[in-house]
Amino acid sequence: MLRKWAVLFLAVSPIVFGFCASHLDSRLEAKRKQMRDKVRQMFYHAYDNYMVHAFPHDELKPLSKSFTDSLSELGNLKLEHLPRGYNGSALTLIESLSSLVVLGNNTEFEKAIHWLSQNLNFDVDARINLFECNIRVLGGLLSAHILATDSASRLVHGSYKKQLLFLATDLALRFLPAFETPSGLPYAWVNLKFGVMPNETTETSTSGCGSLILEMGTLSRLTGDPRFESAALRALRKLWSMRSSLNLFGTTLDVQTGEWIEYSTGIGAGVDSFYEYLFKAYILFGKEDYWKMFHSAYLGVQKYFRHGPWYHEADMRTGKATYWQLTSLQAFWPGLQVLVGDVAAANSTHREFFHVWEKYGVLPERYLLDHQIIHPTEKYYPLRPEFAESTFYLYQATKDPWYIEVGESIVKSLNSYTKVEGGFASIRDVTTMQLEDHQHSFFLAETCKYLYLLFDDEFLANRNYVFTTEGHPLPVIRDWQDRLPETFFLTNRTYFKMNEKKRKTSALSSQVCPAISLGSQKQPIESACHVPDARLDHRCLSDDDCGIDSTTCRLRSCSMAGYCGLWLFL
Ligand SMILES: *[C@@H]1O[C@H](CO)[C@@H](O)[C@H](O)[C@H]1NC(C)=O
Ligand SMILES: *[C@@H]1O[C@H](CO)[C@@H](O)[C@H](O)[C@H]1NC(C)=O
Ligand SMILES: *[C@@H]1O[C@H](CO)[C@@H](O)[C@H](O)[C@H]1NC(C)=O
Ligand SMILES: *[C@@H]1O[C@H](CO)[C@@H](O)[C@H](O)[C@H]1NC(C)=O
Ligand SMILES: *[C@@H]1O[C@H](CO)[C@@H](O)[C@H](O)[C@H]1NC(C)=O
């Protein structure tokens, strides 16, 4: 059913035939409106149940209609240091703030700000994960602060006195002791009241210390206190200096010695948001350095991990493949590729994820590509947002109605498998659809938000935003830019119009791969910069099978091992 629609819609896609667009548009818009309302209901079902059964604790347990004070457990699989006497920080409410604005619920947003201003207190004996607390709590507060004070929005807060910014500053000051290491790489864990514990583990992940810059940088820009941005940047630079000669980064490392622990690496757990933040920091702060770092890192990924539409893991030192697994977290990658301009590659990877989604009804945490089966133990689906996120980016970039169908399928699955009376429950095992008593805060911060933004353009109409890795929007502000990235206007990302004469060599500098020329009679869908791998097994026999690299627009060649790659220096 879905596929048929896809073919139908693409054949008469408004991009190709502008003249029959209006009829299709109105049908599509009616569909989107209907879906938007469904997502709105989902958000409020999750939110209202949290408020009734769990607030002001951290997260809702939807099956037992109770709560968990999970901020102190996030990222902690072994639960070894569970604090006593910690009673929660209203995590899910903080995570819902920006979603309330996206949904246009200003009344509830103000009410929440009022409560948090009066009651939130970070002087608590709780050992928290720096990364998780940064993206969820600091990011949630900062985004809400900016949205509350943004003159372009219709929120008028006569009584708002920057309370969220004070809370954010108080929290981030409690992060700083974690950065006091010889390497500048922060500890993964810090106690909000007492700082780093004496016996704290020195192991952290690449994303754990390499994706703090958006939130910490934003805080420094808002307060004028440079300590936050400096600490995050110092860690990022140190991490950068640890790359291998192949421009690859491991997954875990030691913050005391600055040495790698786990060399096998990919684009999923432990590394994902590191790549994301290099690029998004470039958009937000306009520093050329971030682009240079991202660019080299992106080429490393495409060269060593990519296998046709999939991404496997490889050893950072040798580039040799290690694990052939698709993980649910990797599904964010196509969304990032859309921002970079590599829409065609994003589309093909997104499609593979959708096949797996269709096979199980949702995405399993881990799927073994070489055997085409689900991982024997990691069969869960905790309502993760990444696939919806990429679907949103791809739709906004292409306006291809097929992505609306994908979104519909996501909404349908979530409602039929995970909705319970007391909220939305995670799936413990996607083969049996057995549920788990947990509604993660990111379901409200991200999953519902990205689905809503897939079906509704209003929030994005007036401003350019960068979404943090937790889905909290930060507006792109000219004053924050060292230099405005040349042609990067986010609201313009939906327009592929390229002046043929001004063909540039970098996908980024031309914003979108200088590919899709409007107005021509030819099929303009496939990026001219990206010829898909010709063969079904995605391995090449000769250079002709490889096409053109979409970041650099250079010809790719076929390696001895049968992989397409870019072997030229830039
Ligand atoms: C948390 O709640 C318990 C039980 O209500 C109470 O005894 C304790 O003092 C509270 N702890 C804090 C830090 O408020
Ligand atoms: C805002 O959220 C509250 C709490 O769920 C709800 O009662 C209210 O109807 C919402 N308002 C709008 C305009 O959606
Ligand atoms: C700290 O770690 C050492 C070595 O593992 C152990 O012997 C010691 O008991 C630990 N101390 C505390 C307070 O946990
Ligand atoms: C995405 O891929 C499908 C299948 O290969 C193709 O039909 C479609 O045109 C592509 N869409 C875009 C926007 O590249
Ligand atoms: C979009 O891009 C065009 C051409 O590059 C530019 O003139 C225009 O100002 C941009 N629009 C916005 C909203 O940035």
Coordinates of N, CA and C in Angstrom, one line a residue, residues 171-267:
L171 N 22.9 25.1 37.2 CA 23.2 23.7 36.8 C 24.6 23.5 36.1
A172 N 24.9 24.4 35.2 CA 26.1 24.3 34.4 C 27.3 24.5 35.3
L173 N 27.2 25.4 36.3 CA 28.3 25.6 37.2 C 28.6 24.3 38.0
R174 N 27.6 23.5 38.2 CA 27.8 22.2 38.8 C 28.4 21.2 37.9
F175 N 28.4 21.4 36.6 CA 29.0 20.6 35.6 C 30.5 20.8 35.6
L176 N 30.9 22.0 35.9 CA 32.3 22.4 35.7 C 33.4 21.5 36.4
P177 N 33.1 21.1 37.6 CA 34.2 20.2 38.3 C 34.5 19.0 37.4
A178 N 33.5 18.5 36.6 CA 33.8 17.3 35.8 C 34.9 17.6 34.8
F179 N 35.1 18.8 34.4 CA 36.1 19.1 33.4 C 37.5 19.3 34.0
E180 N 37.6 19.2 35.3 CA 39.0 19.4 35.9 C 39.8 18.1 35.8
T181 N 40.2 17.8 34.6 CA 41.1 16.6 34.4 C 42.3 17.1 33.6
P182 N 43.4 16.3 33.7 CA 44.6 16.7 32.9 C 44.3 16.9 31.4
S183 N 43.4 16.1 30.9 CA 43.1 16.2 29.4 C 42.1 17.3 29.1
G184 N 41.4 17.7 30.1 CA 40.3 18.6 29.8 C 39.0 17.9 29.4
L185 N 39.1 16.6 29.2 CA 38.0 15.8 28.8 C 37.2 15.5 30.1
P186 N 35.9 15.8 30.1 CA 35.1 15.7 31.3 C 34.8 14.3 31.8
Y187 N 34.7 14.1 33.1 CA 34.2 12.9 33.6 C 32.7 12.7 33.1
A188 N 32.3 11.4 33.0 CA 31.0 11.1 32.5 C 30.0 11.4 33.6
W189 N 30.4 11.3 34.8 CA 29.5 11.4 36.0 C 30.0 12.5 36.9
V190 N 29.0 13.2 37.5 CA 29.3 14.2 38.5 C 28.2 14.3 39.5
N191 N 28.5 14.5 40.7 CA 27.4 14.7 41.7 C 27.1 16.2 41.8
L192 N 25.8 16.5 41.6 CA 25.4 17.9 41.5 C 25.7 18.7 42.8
K193 N 25.8 18.0 43.9 CA 26.1 18.7 45.2 C 27.6 18.7 45.5
F194 N 28.2 17.5 45.3 CA 29.5 17.3 45.8 C 30.6 17.2 44.7
G195 N 30.2 17.4 43.5 CA 31.3 17.3 42.4 C 31.6 15.9 42.1
V196 N 32.8 15.7 41.5 CA 33.2 14.4 41.1 C 33.5 13.5 42.3
M197 N 32.9 12.3 42.4 CA 33.1 11.4 43.5 C 34.6 10.9 43.5
P198 N 35.1 10.6 44.6 CA 36.5 10.2 44.7 C 36.8 8.9 43.8
N199 N 35.9 8.0 43.8 CA 36.2 6.8 43.1 C 35.5 6.7 41.7
E200 N 35.3 7.9 41.2 CA 34.5 7.9 39.9 C 35.2 7.2 38.8
T201 N 34.4 6.6 37.9 CA 35.0 6.0 36.8 C 35.6 7.0 35.8
T202 N 36.7 6.7 35.2 CA 37.4 7.7 34.3 C 37.0 7.4 32.8
E203 N 36.1 6.4 32.7 CA 35.7 6.0 31.3 C 34.5 6.9 30.9
T204 N 34.6 7.3 29.6 CA 33.5 8.1 29.1 C 33.4 7.7 27.6
S205 N 32.4 8.3 26.9 CA 32.2 8.0 25.5 C 32.5 9.2 24.7
T206 N 32.7 9.0 23.4 CA 33.0 10.2 22.5 C 31.9 11.2 22.5
S207 N 30.6 10.7 22.4 CA 29.5 11.7 22.5 C 29.4 12.3 23.8
G208 N 29.8 11.5 24.9 CA 29.7 12.0 26.2 C 30.6 13.3 26.4
C209 N 31.7 13.3 25.8 CA 32.5 14.5 26.0 C 32.7 15.4 24.7
G210 N 32.1 14.9 23.6 CA 32.2 15.7 22.4 C 30.9 16.3 21.9
S211 N 29.8 16.2 22.7 CA 28.6 16.9 22.3 C 28.0 17.7 23.4
L212 N 28.7 18.7 23.8 CA 28.3 19.6 24.9 C 28.2 21.0 24.4
I213 N 28.8 21.2 23.2 CA 29.1 22.6 22.8 C 27.8 23.4 22.4
L214 N 26.8 22.8 21.9 CA 25.6 23.6 21.6 C 25.0 24.2 22.9
E215 N 24.8 23.4 23.9 CA 24.2 23.9 25.1 C 25.2 24.8 25.9
M216 N 26.4 24.4 26.1 CA 27.3 25.2 26.9 C 27.7 26.4 26.2
G217 N 27.8 26.4 24.8 CA 28.1 27.6 24.0 C 26.9 28.6 24.1
T218 N 25.7 28.0 24.0 CA 24.6 28.9 24.1 C 24.5 29.6 25.5
L219 N 24.8 28.8 26.5 CA 24.8 29.4 27.8 C 25.8 30.6 28.0
S220 N 27.0 30.4 27.4 CA 28.0 31.4 27.5 C 27.5 32.6 26.7
R221 N 26.9 32.4 25.5 CA 26.5 33.5 24.7 C 25.4 34.3 25.4
L222 N 24.5 33.6 26.2 CA 23.4 34.3 26.8 C 23.8 35.0 28.1
T223 N 24.9 34.5 28.8 CA 25.2 35.0 30.1 C 26.5 35.9 30.0
G224 N 27.3 35.8 28.9 CA 28.5 36.5 28.8 C 29.6 35.9 29.6
D225 N 29.3 34.7 30.3 CA 30.3 34.0 31.0 C 31.0 32.9 30.2
P226 N 32.2 33.1 29.8 CA 32.9 32.2 28.8 C 33.2 30.9 29.3
R227 N 33.1 30.6 30.6 CA 33.6 29.4 31.1 C 33.0 28.1 30.5
F228 N 31.7 28.2 30.3 CA 31.0 27.0 29.8 C 31.4 26.6 28.4
E229 N 31.4 27.6 27.5 CA 31.8 27.4 26.1 C 33.3 26.9 26.1
S230 N 34.1 27.6 26.9 CA 35.6 27.2 26.9 C 35.8 25.8 27.3
A231 N 35.1 25.4 28.3 CA 35.3 24.0 28.8 C 34.8 23.0 27.8
A232 N 33.7 23.2 27.1 CA 33.2 22.3 26.1 C 34.1 22.3 24.9
L233 N 34.6 23.5 24.5 CA 35.5 23.6 23.4 C 36.8 22.9 23.6
R234 N 37.4 23.1 24.8 CA 38.6 22.5 25.1 C 38.5 21.0 25.0
A235 N 37.4 20.4 25.5 CA 37.2 19.0 25.5 C 37.1 18.5 24.0
L236 N 36.3 19.3 23.2 CA 36.1 19.0 21.8 C 37.5 19.0 21.1
R237 N 38.3 20.0 21.3 CA 39.6 20.0 20.7 C 40.5 18.9 21.1
K238 N 40.5 18.5 22.3 CA 41.3 17.4 22.8 C 40.8 16.1 22.1
L239 N 39.5 16.0 22.0 CA 39.0 14.8 21.4 C 39.4 14.8 19.9
W240 N 39.3 15.9 19.3 CA 39.7 16.0 17.9 C 41.2 15.6 17.7
S241 N 42.0 16.0 18.6 CA 43.4 15.6 18.5 C 43.7 14.1 18.7
M242 N 42.7 13.4 19.2 CA 42.8 12.0 19.4 C 42.4 11.2 18.2
R243 N 42.0 11.8 17.1 CA 41.5 11.0 15.9 C 42.6 10.2 15.3
S244 N 42.2 9.2 14.7 CA 43.2 8.3 14.0 C 43.7 8.9 12.7
S245 N 44.7 8.3 12.1 CA 45.1 8.8 10.8 C 44.1 8.7 9.8
L246 N 43.0 7.9 10.0 CA 41.9 7.8 9.1 C 40.8 8.8 9.4
N247 N 41.1 9.7 10.3 CA 40.0 10.6 10.8 C 38.8 9.9 11.4
L248 N 39.1 8.9 12.1 CA 38.0 8.2 12.9 C 38.3 8.3 14.4
F249 N 37.2 8.2 15.1 CA 37.2 8.3 16.6 C 36.7 7.1 17.2
G250 N 37.3 6.6 18.3 CA 36.8 5.4 19.0 C 35.5 5.7 19.7
T251 N 35.0 4.7 20.4 CA 33.7 4.9 21.1 C 33.9 5.3 22.6
T252 N 34.8 4.7 23.3 CA 35.0 5.0 24.7 C 36.5 5.4 24.9
L253 N 36.7 6.2 26.0 CA 38.1 6.6 26.3 C 38.2 6.9 27.7
D254 N 39.5 7.2 28.1 CA 39.8 7.5 29.5 C 40.1 9.0 29.7
V255 N 39.3 9.6 30.6 CA 39.5 11.1 30.7 C 40.8 11.5 31.4
Q256 N 41.4 10.6 32.2 CA 42.6 10.9 32.9 C 43.8 10.8 31.9
T257 N 43.9 9.7 31.2 CA 45.0 9.4 30.4 C 44.8 10.0 29.0
G258 N 43.6 10.3 28.6 CA 43.3 10.7 27.2 C 43.6 9.6 26.2
E259 N 43.4 8.4 26.6 CA 43.6 7.3 25.6 C 42.3 6.5 25.3
W260 N 42.3 6.0 24.1 CA 41.1 5.3 23.7 C 41.0 3.9 24.5
I261 N 39.7 3.5 24.7 CA 39.5 2.2 25.4 C 38.8 1.3 24.3
E262 N 37.8 1.8 23.6 CA 37.2 1.0 22.6 C 37.4 1.5 21.2
Y263 N 38.1 0.7 20.4 CA 38.5 1.2 19.1 C 37.4 1.0 18.0
S264 N 36.5 0.0 18.3 CA 35.5 -0.2 17.3 C 34.5 0.9 17.3
T265 N 34.1 1.4 16.2 CA 33.3 2.6 16.2 C 32.4 2.7 15.0
G266 N 31.4 3.6 15.1 CA 30.5 3.7 13.9 C 29.8 5.1 14.1
I267 N 28.5 5.1 13.7 CA 27.8 6.3 13.8 C 26.6 6.2 14.9

